CSV table of C-alpha atoms in Angstrom, one decimal:
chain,number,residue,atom,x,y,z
A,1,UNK,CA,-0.4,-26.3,38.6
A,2,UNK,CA,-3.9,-27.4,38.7
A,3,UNK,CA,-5.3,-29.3,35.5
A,4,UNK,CA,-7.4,-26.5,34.8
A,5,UNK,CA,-5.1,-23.9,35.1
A,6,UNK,CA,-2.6,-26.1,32.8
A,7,UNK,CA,-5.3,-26.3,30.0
A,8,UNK,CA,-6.2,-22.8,30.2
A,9,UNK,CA,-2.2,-21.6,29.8
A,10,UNK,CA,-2.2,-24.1,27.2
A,11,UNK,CA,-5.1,-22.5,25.5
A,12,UNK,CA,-4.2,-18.7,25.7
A,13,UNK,CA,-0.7,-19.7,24.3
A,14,UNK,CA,-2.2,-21.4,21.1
A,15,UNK,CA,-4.2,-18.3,20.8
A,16,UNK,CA,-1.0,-15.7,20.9
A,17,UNK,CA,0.9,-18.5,18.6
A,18,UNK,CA,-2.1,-18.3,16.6
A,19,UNK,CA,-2.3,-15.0,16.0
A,20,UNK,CA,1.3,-14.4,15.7
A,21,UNK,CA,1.1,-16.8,12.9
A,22,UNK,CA,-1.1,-14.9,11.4
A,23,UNK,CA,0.1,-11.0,11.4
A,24,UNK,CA,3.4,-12.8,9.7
A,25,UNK,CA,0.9,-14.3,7.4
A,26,UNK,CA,-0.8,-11.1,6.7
A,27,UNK,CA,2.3,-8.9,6.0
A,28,UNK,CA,3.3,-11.8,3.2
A,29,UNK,CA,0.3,-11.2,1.9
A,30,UNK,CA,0.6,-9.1,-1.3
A,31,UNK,CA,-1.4,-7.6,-3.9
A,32,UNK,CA,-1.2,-8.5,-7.5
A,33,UNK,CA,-1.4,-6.2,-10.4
A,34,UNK,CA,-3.2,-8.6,-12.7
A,35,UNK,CA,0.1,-8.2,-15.4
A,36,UNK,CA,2.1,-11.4,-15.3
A,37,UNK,CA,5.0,-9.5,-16.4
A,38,UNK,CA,4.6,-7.0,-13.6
A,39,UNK,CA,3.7,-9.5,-11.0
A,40,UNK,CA,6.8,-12.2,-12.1
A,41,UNK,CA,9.3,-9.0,-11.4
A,42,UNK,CA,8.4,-8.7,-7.7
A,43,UNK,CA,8.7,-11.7,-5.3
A,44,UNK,CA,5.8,-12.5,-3.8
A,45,UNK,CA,4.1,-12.0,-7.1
A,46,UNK,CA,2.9,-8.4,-6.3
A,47,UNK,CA,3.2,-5.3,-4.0
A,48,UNK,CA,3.7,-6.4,-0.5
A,49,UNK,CA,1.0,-5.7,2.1
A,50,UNK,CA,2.9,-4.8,5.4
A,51,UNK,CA,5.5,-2.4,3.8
A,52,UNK,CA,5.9,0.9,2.7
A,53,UNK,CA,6.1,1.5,-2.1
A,54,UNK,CA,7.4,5.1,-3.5
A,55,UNK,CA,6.1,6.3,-6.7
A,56,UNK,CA,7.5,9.2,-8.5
A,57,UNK,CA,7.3,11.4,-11.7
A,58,UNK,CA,9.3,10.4,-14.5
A,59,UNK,CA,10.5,14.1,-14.2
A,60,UNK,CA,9.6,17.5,-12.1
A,61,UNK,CA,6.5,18.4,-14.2
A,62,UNK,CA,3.4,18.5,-13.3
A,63,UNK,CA,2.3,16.1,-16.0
A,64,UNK,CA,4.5,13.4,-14.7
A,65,UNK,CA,3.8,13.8,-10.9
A,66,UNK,CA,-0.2,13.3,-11.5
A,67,UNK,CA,0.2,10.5,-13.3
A,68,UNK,CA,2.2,9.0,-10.4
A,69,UNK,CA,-0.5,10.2,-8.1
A,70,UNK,CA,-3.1,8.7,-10.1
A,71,UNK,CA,-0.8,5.3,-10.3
A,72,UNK,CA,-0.5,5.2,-6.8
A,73,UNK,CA,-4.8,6.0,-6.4
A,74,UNK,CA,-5.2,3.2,-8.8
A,75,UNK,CA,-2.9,0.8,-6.2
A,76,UNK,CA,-4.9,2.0,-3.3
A,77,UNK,CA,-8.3,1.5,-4.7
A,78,UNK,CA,-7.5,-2.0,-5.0
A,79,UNK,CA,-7.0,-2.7,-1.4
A,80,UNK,CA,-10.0,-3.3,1.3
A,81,UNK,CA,-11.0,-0.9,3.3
A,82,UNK,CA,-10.7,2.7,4.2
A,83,UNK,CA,-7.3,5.0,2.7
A,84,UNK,CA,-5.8,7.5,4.0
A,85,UNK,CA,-3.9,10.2,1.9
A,86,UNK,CA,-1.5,12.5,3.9
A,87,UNK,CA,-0.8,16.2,2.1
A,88,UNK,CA,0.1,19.7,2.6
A,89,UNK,CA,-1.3,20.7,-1.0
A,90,UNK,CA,-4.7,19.7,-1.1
A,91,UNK,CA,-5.0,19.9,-5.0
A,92,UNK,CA,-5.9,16.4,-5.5
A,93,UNK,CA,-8.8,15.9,-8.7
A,94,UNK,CA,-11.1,14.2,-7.2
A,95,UNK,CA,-12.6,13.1,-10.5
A,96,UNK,CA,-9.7,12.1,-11.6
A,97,UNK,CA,-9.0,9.7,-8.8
A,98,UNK,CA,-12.3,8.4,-9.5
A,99,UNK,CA,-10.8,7.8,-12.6
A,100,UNK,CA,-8.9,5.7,-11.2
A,101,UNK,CA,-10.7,3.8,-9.4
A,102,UNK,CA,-10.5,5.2,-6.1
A,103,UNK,CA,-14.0,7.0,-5.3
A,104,UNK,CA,-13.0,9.8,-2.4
A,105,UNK,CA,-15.9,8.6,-0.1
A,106,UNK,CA,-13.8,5.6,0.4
A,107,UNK,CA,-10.7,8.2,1.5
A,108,UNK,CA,-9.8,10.3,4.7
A,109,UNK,CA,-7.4,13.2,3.7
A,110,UNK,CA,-5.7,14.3,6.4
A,111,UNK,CA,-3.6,17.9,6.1
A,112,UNK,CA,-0.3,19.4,7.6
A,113,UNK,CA,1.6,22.1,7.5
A,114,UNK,CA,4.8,20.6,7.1
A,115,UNK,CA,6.1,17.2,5.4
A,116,UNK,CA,7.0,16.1,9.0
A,117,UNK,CA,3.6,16.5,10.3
A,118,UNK,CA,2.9,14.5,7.0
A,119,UNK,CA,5.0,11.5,8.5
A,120,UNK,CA,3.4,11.8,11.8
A,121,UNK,CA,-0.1,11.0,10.3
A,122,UNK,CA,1.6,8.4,7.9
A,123,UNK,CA,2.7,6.4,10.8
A,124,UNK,CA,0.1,6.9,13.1
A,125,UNK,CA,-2.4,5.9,10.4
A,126,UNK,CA,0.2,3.2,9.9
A,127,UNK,CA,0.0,1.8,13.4
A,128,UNK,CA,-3.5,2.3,13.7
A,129,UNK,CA,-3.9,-0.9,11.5
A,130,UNK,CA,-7.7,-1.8,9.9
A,131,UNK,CA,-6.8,0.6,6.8
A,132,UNK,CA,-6.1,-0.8,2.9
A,133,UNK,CA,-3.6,1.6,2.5
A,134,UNK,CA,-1.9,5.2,3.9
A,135,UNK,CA,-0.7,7.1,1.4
A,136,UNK,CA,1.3,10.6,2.5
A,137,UNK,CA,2.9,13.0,-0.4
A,138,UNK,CA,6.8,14.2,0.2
A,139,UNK,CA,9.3,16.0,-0.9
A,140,UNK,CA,11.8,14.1,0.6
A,141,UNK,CA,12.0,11.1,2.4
A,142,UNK,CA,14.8,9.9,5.0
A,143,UNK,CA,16.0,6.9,5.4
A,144,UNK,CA,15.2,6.9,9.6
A,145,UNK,CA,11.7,8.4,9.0
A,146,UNK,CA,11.1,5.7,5.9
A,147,UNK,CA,12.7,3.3,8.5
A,148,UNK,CA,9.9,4.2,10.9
A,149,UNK,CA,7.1,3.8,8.3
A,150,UNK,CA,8.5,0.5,7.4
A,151,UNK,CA,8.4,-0.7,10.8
A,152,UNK,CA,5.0,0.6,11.7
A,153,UNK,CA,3.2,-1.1,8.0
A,154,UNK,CA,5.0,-4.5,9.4
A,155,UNK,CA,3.4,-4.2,12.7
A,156,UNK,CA,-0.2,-4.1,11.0
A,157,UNK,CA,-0.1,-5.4,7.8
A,158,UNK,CA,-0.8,-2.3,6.3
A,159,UNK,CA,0.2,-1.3,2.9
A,160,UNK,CA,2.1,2.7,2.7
A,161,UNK,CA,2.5,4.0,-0.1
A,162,UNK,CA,4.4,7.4,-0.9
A,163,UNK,CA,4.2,9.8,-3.6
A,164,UNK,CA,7.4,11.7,-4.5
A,165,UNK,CA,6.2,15.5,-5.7
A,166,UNK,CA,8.4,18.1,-6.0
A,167,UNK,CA,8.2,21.5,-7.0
A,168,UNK,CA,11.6,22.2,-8.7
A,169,UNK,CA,14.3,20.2,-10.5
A,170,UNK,CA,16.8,20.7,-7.6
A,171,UNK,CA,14.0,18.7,-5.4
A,172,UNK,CA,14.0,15.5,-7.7
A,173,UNK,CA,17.4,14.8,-7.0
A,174,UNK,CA,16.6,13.7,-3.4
A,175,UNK,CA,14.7,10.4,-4.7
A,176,UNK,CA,18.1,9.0,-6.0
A,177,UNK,CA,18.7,8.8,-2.0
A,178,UNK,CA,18.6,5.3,-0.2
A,179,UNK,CA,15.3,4.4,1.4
A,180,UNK,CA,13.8,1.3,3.5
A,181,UNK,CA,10.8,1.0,1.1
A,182,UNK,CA,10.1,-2.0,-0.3
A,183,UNK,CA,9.9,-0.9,-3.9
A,184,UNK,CA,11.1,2.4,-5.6
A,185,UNK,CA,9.1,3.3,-9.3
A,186,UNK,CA,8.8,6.1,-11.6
A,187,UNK,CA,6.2,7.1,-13.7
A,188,UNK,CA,6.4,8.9,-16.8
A,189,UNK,CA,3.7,9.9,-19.1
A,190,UNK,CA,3.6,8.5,-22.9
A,191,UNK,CA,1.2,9.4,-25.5
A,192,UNK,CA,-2.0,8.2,-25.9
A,193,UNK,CA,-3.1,4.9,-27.3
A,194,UNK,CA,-4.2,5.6,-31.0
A,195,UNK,CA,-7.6,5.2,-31.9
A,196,UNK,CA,-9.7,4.4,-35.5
A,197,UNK,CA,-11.4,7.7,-35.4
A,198,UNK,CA,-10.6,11.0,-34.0
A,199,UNK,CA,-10.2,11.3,-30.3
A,200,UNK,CA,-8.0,11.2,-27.1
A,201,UNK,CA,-7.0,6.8,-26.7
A,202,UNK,CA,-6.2,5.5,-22.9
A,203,UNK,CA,-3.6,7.1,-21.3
A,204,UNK,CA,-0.6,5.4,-21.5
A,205,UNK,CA,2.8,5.3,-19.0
A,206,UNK,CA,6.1,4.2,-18.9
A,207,UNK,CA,7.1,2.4,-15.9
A,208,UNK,CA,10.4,2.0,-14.2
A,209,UNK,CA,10.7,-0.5,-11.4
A,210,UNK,CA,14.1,0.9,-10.2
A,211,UNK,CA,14.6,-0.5,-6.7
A,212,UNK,CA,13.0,-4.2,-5.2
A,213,UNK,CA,14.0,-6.1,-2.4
A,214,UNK,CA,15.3,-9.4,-3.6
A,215,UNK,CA,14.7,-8.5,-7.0
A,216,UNK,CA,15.9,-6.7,-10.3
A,217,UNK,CA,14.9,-3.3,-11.6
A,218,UNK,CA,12.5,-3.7,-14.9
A,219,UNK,CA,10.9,-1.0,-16.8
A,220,UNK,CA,7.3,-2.0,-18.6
A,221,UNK,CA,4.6,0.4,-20.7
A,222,UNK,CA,1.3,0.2,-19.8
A,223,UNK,CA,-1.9,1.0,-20.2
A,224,UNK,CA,-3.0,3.9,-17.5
A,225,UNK,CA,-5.4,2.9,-14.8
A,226,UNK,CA,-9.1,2.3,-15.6
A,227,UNK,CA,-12.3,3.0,-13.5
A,228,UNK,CA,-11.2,-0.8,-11.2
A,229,UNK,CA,-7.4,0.9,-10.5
A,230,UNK,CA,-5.9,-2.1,-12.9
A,231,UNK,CA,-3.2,-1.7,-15.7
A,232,UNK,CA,-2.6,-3.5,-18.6
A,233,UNK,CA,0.6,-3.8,-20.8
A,234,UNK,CA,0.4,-1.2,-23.5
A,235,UNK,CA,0.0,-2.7,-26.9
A,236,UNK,CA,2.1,0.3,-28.6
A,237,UNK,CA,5.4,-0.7,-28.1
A,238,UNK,CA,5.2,-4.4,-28.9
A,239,UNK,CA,8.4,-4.2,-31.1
A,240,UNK,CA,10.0,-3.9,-27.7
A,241,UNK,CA,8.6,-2.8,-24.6
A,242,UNK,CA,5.9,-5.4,-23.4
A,243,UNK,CA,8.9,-7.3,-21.8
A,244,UNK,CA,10.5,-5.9,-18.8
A,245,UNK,CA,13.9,-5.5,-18.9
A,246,UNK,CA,16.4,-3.8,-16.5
A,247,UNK,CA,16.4,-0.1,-16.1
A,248,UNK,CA,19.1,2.0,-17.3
A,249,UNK,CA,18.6,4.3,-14.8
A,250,UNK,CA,19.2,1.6,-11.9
């Protein structure tokens, strides 16, 4: 081979090393909740870019389900660039995602008929790559099609994230089914922090970490997300729930 030719083969496979390199360094990358608590419970020391995160109510209410939508909005804001939100109910607040931090010019909503055309756009958006997150809300979620969503957030780096809403009671038992997300939590709403006068305090929730991949379940109470999508440990339970400990429910 000529010298030339021999530099430029060189060349071009330092480039697809290169760049190899970095798509593995990109899916390690993760994203940090800012609660040292939160963030010493999952390796990495936050959620992990290039995987897929399930977030469900505490129970089937209503009550429980937005505040898992509105932790999951609060997750998404934080990441760069445009988010996609997959749904076959479009009765998303947009104030109240606003709320929590994620303004909706910065999100594509994308609507199906079915849940499965609600994986189709999850993974596409998935593959697609150049998105901070894609976020899709199910019923259920099987462990080939989470399998699939896994596989296409590792090939882009590309955070997925997936709400759990059901309608019915009969519906929630389906999340105690194995997945291949990364990390499994449940939301469930606790009252208000108190305040010196009269008036409604900052939301508060309880948090269960039930399932994490080279990890242990922990269960934390925070403060709700503010107008930057970030938590804080809630300062009402101090007797003996600002420590994570492992979920009874694991």
């Amino acid at each position: 081979m000529p010298s030339a030719a021999r530099e430029l083969a060189i060349a071009e496979l330092r480039d697809r090393i290169s760049a190899l390199e970095g798509g593995v360094a990109k899916r390690r990358a993760c994203l940090p909740y800012g609660v040292p608590d939160i963030d010493a419970a999952l390796p990495g020391g936050g959620l992990s870019f290039g995987a897929v995160h399930e977030f469900a109510g505490g129970g089937s209410g209503t009550v429980d389900g937005s505040a898992a939508a509105l932790f999951a909005a609060g997750i998404a804001a934080r990441t760069r660039g445009p988010v996609v939100w997959c749904l076959t109910r479009p009765d998303l607040f947009f104030p109240a995602l606003a709320q929590a931090g994620l303004h909706p010019s910065r999100v594509v909503f994308v609507e199906g008929d079915k849940e499965e055309d609600v994986l189709a756009s999850m993974e596409e958006a998935l593959s697609y790559g150049g998105l901070g997150a894609v976020v899709g809300e199910l019923v259920r979620l099987p462990m080939v099609a989470s399998r699939r969503l896994q596989l296409a957030a590792e090939k882009t780096g590309t955070m997925g994230i997936v709400v759990r809403r059901w309608r019915r009671q009969t519906e929630a038992n389906d999340f105690g089914q194995p997945t291949a997300s990364t990390t499994r939590w449940r939301v469930s709403v606790l009252p208000s922090e108190e305040l010196p006068v009269p008036g409604v305090g900052r939301e508060r929730w309880f948090l269960e970490l039930m399932r994490v991949k080279a990890g242990e379940c922990a269960e934390f109470c925070v403060g709700a997300c503010d107008e930057q999508g970030r938590i804080d440990i809630s300062s009402g339970f101090a007797d003996r729930s600002d420590s994570p400990r492992r979920s009874v429910h694991s």
